[in-house]
Short mmCIF file of C-alpha atoms in Angstrom, two decimals:
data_model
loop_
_atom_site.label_atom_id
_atom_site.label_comp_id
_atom_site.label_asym_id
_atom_site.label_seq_id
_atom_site.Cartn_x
_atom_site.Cartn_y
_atom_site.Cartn_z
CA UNK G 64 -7.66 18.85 2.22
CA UNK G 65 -10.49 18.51 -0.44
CA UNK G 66 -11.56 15.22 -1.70
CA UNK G 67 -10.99 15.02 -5.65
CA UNK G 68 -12.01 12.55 -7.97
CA UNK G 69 -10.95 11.20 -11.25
CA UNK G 70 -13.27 8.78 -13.36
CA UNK G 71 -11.56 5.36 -14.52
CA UNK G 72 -14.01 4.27 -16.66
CA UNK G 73 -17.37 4.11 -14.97
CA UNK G 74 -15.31 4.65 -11.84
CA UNK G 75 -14.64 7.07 -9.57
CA UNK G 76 -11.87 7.34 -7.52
CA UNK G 77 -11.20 9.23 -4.73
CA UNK G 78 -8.26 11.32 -4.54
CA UNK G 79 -6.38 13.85 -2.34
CA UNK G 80 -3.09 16.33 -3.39
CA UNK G 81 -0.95 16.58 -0.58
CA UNK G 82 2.03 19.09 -0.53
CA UNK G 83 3.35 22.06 -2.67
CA UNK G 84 2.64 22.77 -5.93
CA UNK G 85 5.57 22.63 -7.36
CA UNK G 86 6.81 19.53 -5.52
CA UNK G 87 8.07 16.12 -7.47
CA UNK G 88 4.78 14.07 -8.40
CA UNK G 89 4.68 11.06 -5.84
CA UNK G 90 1.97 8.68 -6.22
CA UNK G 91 0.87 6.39 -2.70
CA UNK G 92 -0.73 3.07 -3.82
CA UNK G 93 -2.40 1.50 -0.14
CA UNK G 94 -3.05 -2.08 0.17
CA UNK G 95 -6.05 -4.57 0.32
CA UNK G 96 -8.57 -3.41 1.73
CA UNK G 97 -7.27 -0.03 3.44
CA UNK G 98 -8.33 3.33 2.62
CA UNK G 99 -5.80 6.39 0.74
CA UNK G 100 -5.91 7.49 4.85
CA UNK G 101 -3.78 4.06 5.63
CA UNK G 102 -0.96 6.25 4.36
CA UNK G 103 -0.27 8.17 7.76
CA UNK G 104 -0.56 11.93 7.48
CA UNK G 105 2.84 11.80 9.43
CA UNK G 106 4.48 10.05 6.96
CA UNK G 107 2.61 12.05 4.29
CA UNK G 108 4.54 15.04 5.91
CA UNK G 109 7.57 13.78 5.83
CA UNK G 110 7.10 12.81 2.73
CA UNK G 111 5.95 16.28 1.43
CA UNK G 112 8.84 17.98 3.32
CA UNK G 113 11.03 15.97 1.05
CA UNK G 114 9.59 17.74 -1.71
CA UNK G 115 6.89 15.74 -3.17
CA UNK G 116 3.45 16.60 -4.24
CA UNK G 117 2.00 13.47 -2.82
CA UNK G 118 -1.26 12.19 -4.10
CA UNK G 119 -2.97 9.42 -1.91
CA UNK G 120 -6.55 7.27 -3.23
CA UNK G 121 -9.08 5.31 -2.39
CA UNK G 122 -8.61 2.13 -4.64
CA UNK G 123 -12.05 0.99 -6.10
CA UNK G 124 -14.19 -1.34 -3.53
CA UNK G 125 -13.08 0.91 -0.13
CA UNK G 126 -13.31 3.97 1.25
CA UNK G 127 -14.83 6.91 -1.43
CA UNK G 128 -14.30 5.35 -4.63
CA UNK G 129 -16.95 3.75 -6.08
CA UNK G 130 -17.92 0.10 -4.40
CA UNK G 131 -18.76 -2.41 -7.05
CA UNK G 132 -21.50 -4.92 -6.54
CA UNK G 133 -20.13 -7.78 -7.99
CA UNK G 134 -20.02 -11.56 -6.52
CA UNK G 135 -18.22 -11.80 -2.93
CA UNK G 136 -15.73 -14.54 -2.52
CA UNK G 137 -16.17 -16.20 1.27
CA UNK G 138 -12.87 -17.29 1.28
CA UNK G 139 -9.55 -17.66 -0.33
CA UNK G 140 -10.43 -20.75 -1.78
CA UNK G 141 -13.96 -20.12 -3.19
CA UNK G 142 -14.99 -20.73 -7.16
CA UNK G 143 -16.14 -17.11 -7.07
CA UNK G 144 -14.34 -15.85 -10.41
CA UNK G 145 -12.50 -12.33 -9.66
CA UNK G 146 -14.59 -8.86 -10.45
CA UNK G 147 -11.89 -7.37 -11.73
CA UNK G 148 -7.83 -7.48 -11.87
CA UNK G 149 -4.67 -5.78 -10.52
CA UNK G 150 -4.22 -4.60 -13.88
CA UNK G 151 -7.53 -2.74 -13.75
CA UNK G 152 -6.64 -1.20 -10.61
CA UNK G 153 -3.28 -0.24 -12.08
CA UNK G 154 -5.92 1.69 -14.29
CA UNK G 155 -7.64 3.47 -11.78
CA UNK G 156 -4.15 4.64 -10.67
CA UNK G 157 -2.85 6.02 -13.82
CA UNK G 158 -6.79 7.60 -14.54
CA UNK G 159 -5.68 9.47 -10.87
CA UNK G 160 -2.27 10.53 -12.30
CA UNK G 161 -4.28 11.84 -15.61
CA UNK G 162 -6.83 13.95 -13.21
CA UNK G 163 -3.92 15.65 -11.15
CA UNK G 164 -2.07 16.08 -15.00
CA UNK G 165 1.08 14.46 -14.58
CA UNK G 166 2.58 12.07 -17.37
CA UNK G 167 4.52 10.50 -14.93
CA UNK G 168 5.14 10.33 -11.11
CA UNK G 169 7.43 8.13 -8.65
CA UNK G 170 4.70 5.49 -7.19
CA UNK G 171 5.02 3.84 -4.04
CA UNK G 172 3.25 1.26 -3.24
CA UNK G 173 2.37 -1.26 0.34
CA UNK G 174 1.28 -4.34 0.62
CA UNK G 175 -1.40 -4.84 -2.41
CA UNK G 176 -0.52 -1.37 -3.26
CA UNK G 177 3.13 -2.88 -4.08
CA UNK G 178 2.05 -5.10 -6.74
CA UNK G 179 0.09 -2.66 -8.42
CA UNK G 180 3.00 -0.15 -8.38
CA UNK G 181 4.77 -2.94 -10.25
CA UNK G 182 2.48 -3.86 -12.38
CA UNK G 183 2.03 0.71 -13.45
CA UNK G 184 6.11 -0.27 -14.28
CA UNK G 185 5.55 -3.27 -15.89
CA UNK G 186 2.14 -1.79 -17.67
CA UNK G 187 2.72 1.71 -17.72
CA UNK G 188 6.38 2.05 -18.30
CA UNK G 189 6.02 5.53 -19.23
CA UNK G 190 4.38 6.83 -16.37
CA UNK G 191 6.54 5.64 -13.81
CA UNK G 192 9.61 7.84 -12.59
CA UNK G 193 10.68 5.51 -10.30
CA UNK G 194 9.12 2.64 -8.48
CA UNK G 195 9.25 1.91 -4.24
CA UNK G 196 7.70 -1.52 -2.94
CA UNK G 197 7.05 -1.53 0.47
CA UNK G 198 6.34 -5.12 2.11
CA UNK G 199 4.75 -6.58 -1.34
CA UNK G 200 6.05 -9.85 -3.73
CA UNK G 201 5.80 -10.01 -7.49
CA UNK G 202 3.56 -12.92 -7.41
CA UNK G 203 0.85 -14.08 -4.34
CA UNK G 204 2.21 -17.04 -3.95
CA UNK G 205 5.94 -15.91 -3.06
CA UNK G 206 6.21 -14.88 0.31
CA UNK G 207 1.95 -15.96 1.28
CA UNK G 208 1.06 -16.46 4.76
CA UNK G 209 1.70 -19.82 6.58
CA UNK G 210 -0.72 -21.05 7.26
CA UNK G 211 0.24 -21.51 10.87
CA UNK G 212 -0.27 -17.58 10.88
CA UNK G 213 -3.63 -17.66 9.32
CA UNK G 214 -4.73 -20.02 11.93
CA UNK G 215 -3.40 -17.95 14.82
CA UNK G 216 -5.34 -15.11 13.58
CA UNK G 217 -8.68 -16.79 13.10
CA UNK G 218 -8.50 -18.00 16.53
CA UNK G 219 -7.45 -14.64 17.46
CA UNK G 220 -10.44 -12.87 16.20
CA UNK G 221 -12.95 -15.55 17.17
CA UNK G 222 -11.97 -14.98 20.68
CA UNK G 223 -11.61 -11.54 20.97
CA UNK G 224 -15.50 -11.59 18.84
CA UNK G 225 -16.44 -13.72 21.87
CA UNK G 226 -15.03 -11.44 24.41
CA UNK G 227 -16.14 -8.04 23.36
CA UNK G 228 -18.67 -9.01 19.76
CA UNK G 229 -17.55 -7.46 16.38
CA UNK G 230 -16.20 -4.21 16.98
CA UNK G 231 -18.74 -1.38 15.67
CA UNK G 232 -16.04 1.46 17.02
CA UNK G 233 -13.26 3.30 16.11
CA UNK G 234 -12.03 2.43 19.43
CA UNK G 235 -12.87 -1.11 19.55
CA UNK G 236 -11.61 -1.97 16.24
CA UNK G 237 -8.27 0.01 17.63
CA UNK G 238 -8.48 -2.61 20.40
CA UNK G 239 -9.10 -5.36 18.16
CA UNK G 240 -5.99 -4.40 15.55
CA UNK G 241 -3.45 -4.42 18.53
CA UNK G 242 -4.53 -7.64 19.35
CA UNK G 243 -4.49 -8.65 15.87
CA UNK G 244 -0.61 -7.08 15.47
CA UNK G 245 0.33 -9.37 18.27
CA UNK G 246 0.62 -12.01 15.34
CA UNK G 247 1.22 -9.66 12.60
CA UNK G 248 2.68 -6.51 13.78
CA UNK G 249 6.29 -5.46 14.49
CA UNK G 250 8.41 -7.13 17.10
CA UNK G 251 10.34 -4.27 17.14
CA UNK G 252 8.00 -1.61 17.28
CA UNK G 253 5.46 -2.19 19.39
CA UNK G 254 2.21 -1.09 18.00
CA UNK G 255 0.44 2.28 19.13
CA UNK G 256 -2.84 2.22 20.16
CA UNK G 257 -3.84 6.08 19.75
CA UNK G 258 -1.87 5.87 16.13
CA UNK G 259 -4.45 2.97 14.85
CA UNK G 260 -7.00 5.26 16.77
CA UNK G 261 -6.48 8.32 14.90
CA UNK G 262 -6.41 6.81 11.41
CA UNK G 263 -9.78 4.43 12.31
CA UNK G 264 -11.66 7.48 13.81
CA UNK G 265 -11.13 8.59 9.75
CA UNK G 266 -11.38 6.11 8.44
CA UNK G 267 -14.42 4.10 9.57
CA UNK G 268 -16.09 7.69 9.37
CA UNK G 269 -15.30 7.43 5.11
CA UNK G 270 -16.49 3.77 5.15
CA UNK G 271 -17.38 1.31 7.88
CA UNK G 272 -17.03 -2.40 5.99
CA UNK G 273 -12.77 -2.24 6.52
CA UNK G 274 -10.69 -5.29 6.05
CA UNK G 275 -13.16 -7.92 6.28
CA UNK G 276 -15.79 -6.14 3.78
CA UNK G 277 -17.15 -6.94 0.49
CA UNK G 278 -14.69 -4.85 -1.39
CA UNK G 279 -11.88 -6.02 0.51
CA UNK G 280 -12.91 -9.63 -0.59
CA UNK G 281 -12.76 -8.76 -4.03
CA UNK G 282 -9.76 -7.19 -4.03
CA UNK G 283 -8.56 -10.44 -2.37
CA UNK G 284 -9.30 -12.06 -5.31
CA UNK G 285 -7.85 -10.29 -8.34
CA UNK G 286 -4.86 -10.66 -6.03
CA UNK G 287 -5.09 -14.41 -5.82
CA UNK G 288 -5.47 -14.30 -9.79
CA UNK G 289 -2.79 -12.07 -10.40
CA UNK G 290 0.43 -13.57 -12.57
CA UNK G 291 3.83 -14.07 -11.80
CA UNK G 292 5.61 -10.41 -12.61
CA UNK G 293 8.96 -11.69 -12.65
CA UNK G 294 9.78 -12.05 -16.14
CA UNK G 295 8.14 -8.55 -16.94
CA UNK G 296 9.71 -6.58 -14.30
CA UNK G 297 13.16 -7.57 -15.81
CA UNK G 298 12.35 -5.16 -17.93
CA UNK G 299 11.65 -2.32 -15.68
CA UNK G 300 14.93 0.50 -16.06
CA UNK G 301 13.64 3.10 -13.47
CA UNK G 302 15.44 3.19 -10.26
CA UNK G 303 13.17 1.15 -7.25
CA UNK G 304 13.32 0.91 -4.28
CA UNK G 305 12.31 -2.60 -2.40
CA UNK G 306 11.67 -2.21 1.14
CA UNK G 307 10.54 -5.10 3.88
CA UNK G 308 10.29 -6.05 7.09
CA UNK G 309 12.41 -9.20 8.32
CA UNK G 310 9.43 -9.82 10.80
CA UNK G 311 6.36 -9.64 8.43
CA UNK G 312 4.39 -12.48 8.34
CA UNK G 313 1.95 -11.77 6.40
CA UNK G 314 4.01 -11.01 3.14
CA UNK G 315 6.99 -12.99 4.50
CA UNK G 316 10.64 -11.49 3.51
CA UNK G 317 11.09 -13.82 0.38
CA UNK G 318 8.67 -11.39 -1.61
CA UNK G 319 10.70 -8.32 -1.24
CA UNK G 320 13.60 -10.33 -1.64
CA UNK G 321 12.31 -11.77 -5.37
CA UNK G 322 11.18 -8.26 -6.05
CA UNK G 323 14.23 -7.11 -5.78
CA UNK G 324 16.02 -9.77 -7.31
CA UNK G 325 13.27 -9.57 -10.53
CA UNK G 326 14.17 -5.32 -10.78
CA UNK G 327 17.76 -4.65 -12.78
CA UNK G 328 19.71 -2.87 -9.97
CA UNK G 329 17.11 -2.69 -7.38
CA UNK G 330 17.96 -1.76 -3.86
CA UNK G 331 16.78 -4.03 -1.08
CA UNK G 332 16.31 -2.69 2.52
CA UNK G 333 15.03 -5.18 5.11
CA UNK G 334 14.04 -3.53 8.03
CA UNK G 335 14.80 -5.54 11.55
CA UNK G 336 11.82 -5.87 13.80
CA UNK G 337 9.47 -4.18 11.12
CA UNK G 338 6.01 -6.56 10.58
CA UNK G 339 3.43 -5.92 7.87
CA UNK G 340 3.09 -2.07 8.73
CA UNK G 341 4.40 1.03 8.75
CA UNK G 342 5.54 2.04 12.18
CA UNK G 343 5.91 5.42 12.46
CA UNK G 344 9.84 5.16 13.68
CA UNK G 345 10.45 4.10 10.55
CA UNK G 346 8.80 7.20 8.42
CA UNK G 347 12.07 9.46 8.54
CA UNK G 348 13.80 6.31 7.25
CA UNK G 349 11.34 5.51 4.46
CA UNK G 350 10.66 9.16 3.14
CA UNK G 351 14.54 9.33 3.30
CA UNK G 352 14.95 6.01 1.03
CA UNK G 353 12.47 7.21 -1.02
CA UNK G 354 13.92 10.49 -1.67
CA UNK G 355 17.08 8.76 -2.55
CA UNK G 356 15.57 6.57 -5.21
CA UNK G 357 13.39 10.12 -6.89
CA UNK G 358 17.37 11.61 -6.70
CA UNK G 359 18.71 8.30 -8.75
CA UNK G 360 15.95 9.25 -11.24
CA UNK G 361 16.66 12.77 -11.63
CA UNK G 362 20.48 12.52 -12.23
CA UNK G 363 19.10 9.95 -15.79
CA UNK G 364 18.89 11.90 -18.74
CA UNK G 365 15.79 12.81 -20.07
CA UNK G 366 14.58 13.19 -16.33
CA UNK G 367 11.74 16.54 -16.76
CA UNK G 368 13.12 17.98 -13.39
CA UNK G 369 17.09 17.63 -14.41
CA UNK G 370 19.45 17.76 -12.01
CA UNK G 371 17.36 19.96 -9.00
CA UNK G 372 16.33 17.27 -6.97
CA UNK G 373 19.48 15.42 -5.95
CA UNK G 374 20.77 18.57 -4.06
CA UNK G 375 18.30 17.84 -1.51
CA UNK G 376 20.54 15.61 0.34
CA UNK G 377 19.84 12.42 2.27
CA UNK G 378 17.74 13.67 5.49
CA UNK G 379 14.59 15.80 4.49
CA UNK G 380 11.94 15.34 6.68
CA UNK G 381 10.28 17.40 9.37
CA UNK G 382 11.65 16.04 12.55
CA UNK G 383 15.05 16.32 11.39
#
């Protein structure tokens, strides 16, 4: 597919249209650090065979879109005020939704990508059709890392940098994030080393600096400044979705859970076995629950696609 882009201010952002014209809009919102390709073009299908028009970007710092040059924070703690905030890249997502022409689209979001899909609710009330958060909190402190797990990964890393040096390779770094999902990863889905391959041989192709780079660091920190979303999202009336793992460490299970308990009628789904990823057993699942939640949208009144969507029943992707 072509690479589009939209301009958010003196921004650009990399985008990609997914899917049939005339699908639903769906927006995909990907997490710190990861590129619009950390949505799985698996679960993409699936996703499009539900029928969405799925859109998928590079937030600003990775990947396509543009990488800022301002100050680098060395770690979480560091004085290093944030370059920009959540709300900001909340921006760059609706100046996406304004390139493609749709008013409004159902956003999902992972990880980072979650609290910026709450924050386009929250923000951007009238763009939003309805809202999924996949493995995310309304505020960085509910939910953080322990810091037992922070630990186990630094030691992870420095030893495996030991072993084998920084890996410079799609099929290194694959190495290196299995290892890594040995702390972080899902219990009950064993991570798949020729799935990280396939995304990382993209990826690192797009932009080398991944998790650990510059932009990645920033976007670290307008997370670390970001406020409490609680009160706001109690205003939110669009049907979302809240979905977590009960085995993610990384954004433990009490941030899905005060999502969900922050959203008027949200629906939690907590995922056994699932860690901070999406493992691809789970994609007929997910593009099914999010399906649902575009369905509990349609039947509202005043919804621009009426009634046609909720007669596409409950299983809709296409290995089913």
């Amino acid at each position: 597919m072509a690479i589009l882009t939209a301009r958010s201010g003196r921004l650009d952002i990399a985008y990609e249209v997914l899917g049939e014209p005339g699908g639903e809009p769906l927006l995909l919102v990907m997490g710190l650090g990861a590129q619009m390709v950390g949505w799985p073009d698996g679960f993409c299908a699936e996703l499009t065979a539900c029928g969405f028009r799925v859109v998928r970007f590079d937030n600003r710092d990775v990947g396509l879109s543009t990488h800022l040059d301002g100050p680098v924070p060395r770690h979480a703690w560091s004085r290093v005020p944030a370059a920009y905030t959540l709300s900001d890249m909340a921006g760059d997502a609706v100046a996406v939704m304004d390139a493609v022409g749709w008013s409004a689209a159902h956003v999902v979001g992972a990880s980072l990508g979650g609290m910026i899909a709450q924050l386009l609710a929250v923000e951007h009330p009238d763009r939003v059709l309805s809202l999924t958060s996949v493995m995310s909190t309304p505020a960085p402190r509910i939910g953080r890392m322990r810091a037992r797990t922070t630990l186990a990964l630094v030691r992870r890393a420095r030893a495996l940098a030991k072993e084998h040096g920084r890996p410079t390779t799609p099929e290194a770094m694959a190495d290196f994030m299995v290892a890594m999902q040995e702390v972080t990863g899902s219990p009950g889905h064993p991570a798949d080393r020729e799935d990280h391959l396939a995304v990382l041989r993209v990826a690192m192709a797009r932009d080398d600096q991944g998790l650990t780079g510059p932009g990645a660091k920033r976007q670290g920190a307008a997370e670390r400044v970001a406020r409490d979303l609680r009160p706001e999202l109690a205003a939110v009336r669009v049907p979302t979705l809240v979905v977590h793992g009960d085995s993610d460490v990384v954004i433990r299970p009490e941030g899905g859970e005060a999502t969900a308990a922050a959203v008027p009628g949200a629906r939690l789904v907590v995922h056994p076995g699932m860690g901070h990823e999406l493992p691809r057993a789970l994609w007929p699942r997910l593009a099914d629950d999010v399906r649902a939640t575009a369905d509990r949208a349609a039947a509202r009144p005043g919804h621009p696609d009426g009634e046609a969507a909720g007669s596409r029943g409950a299983s809709c992707g296409p290995s089913r």
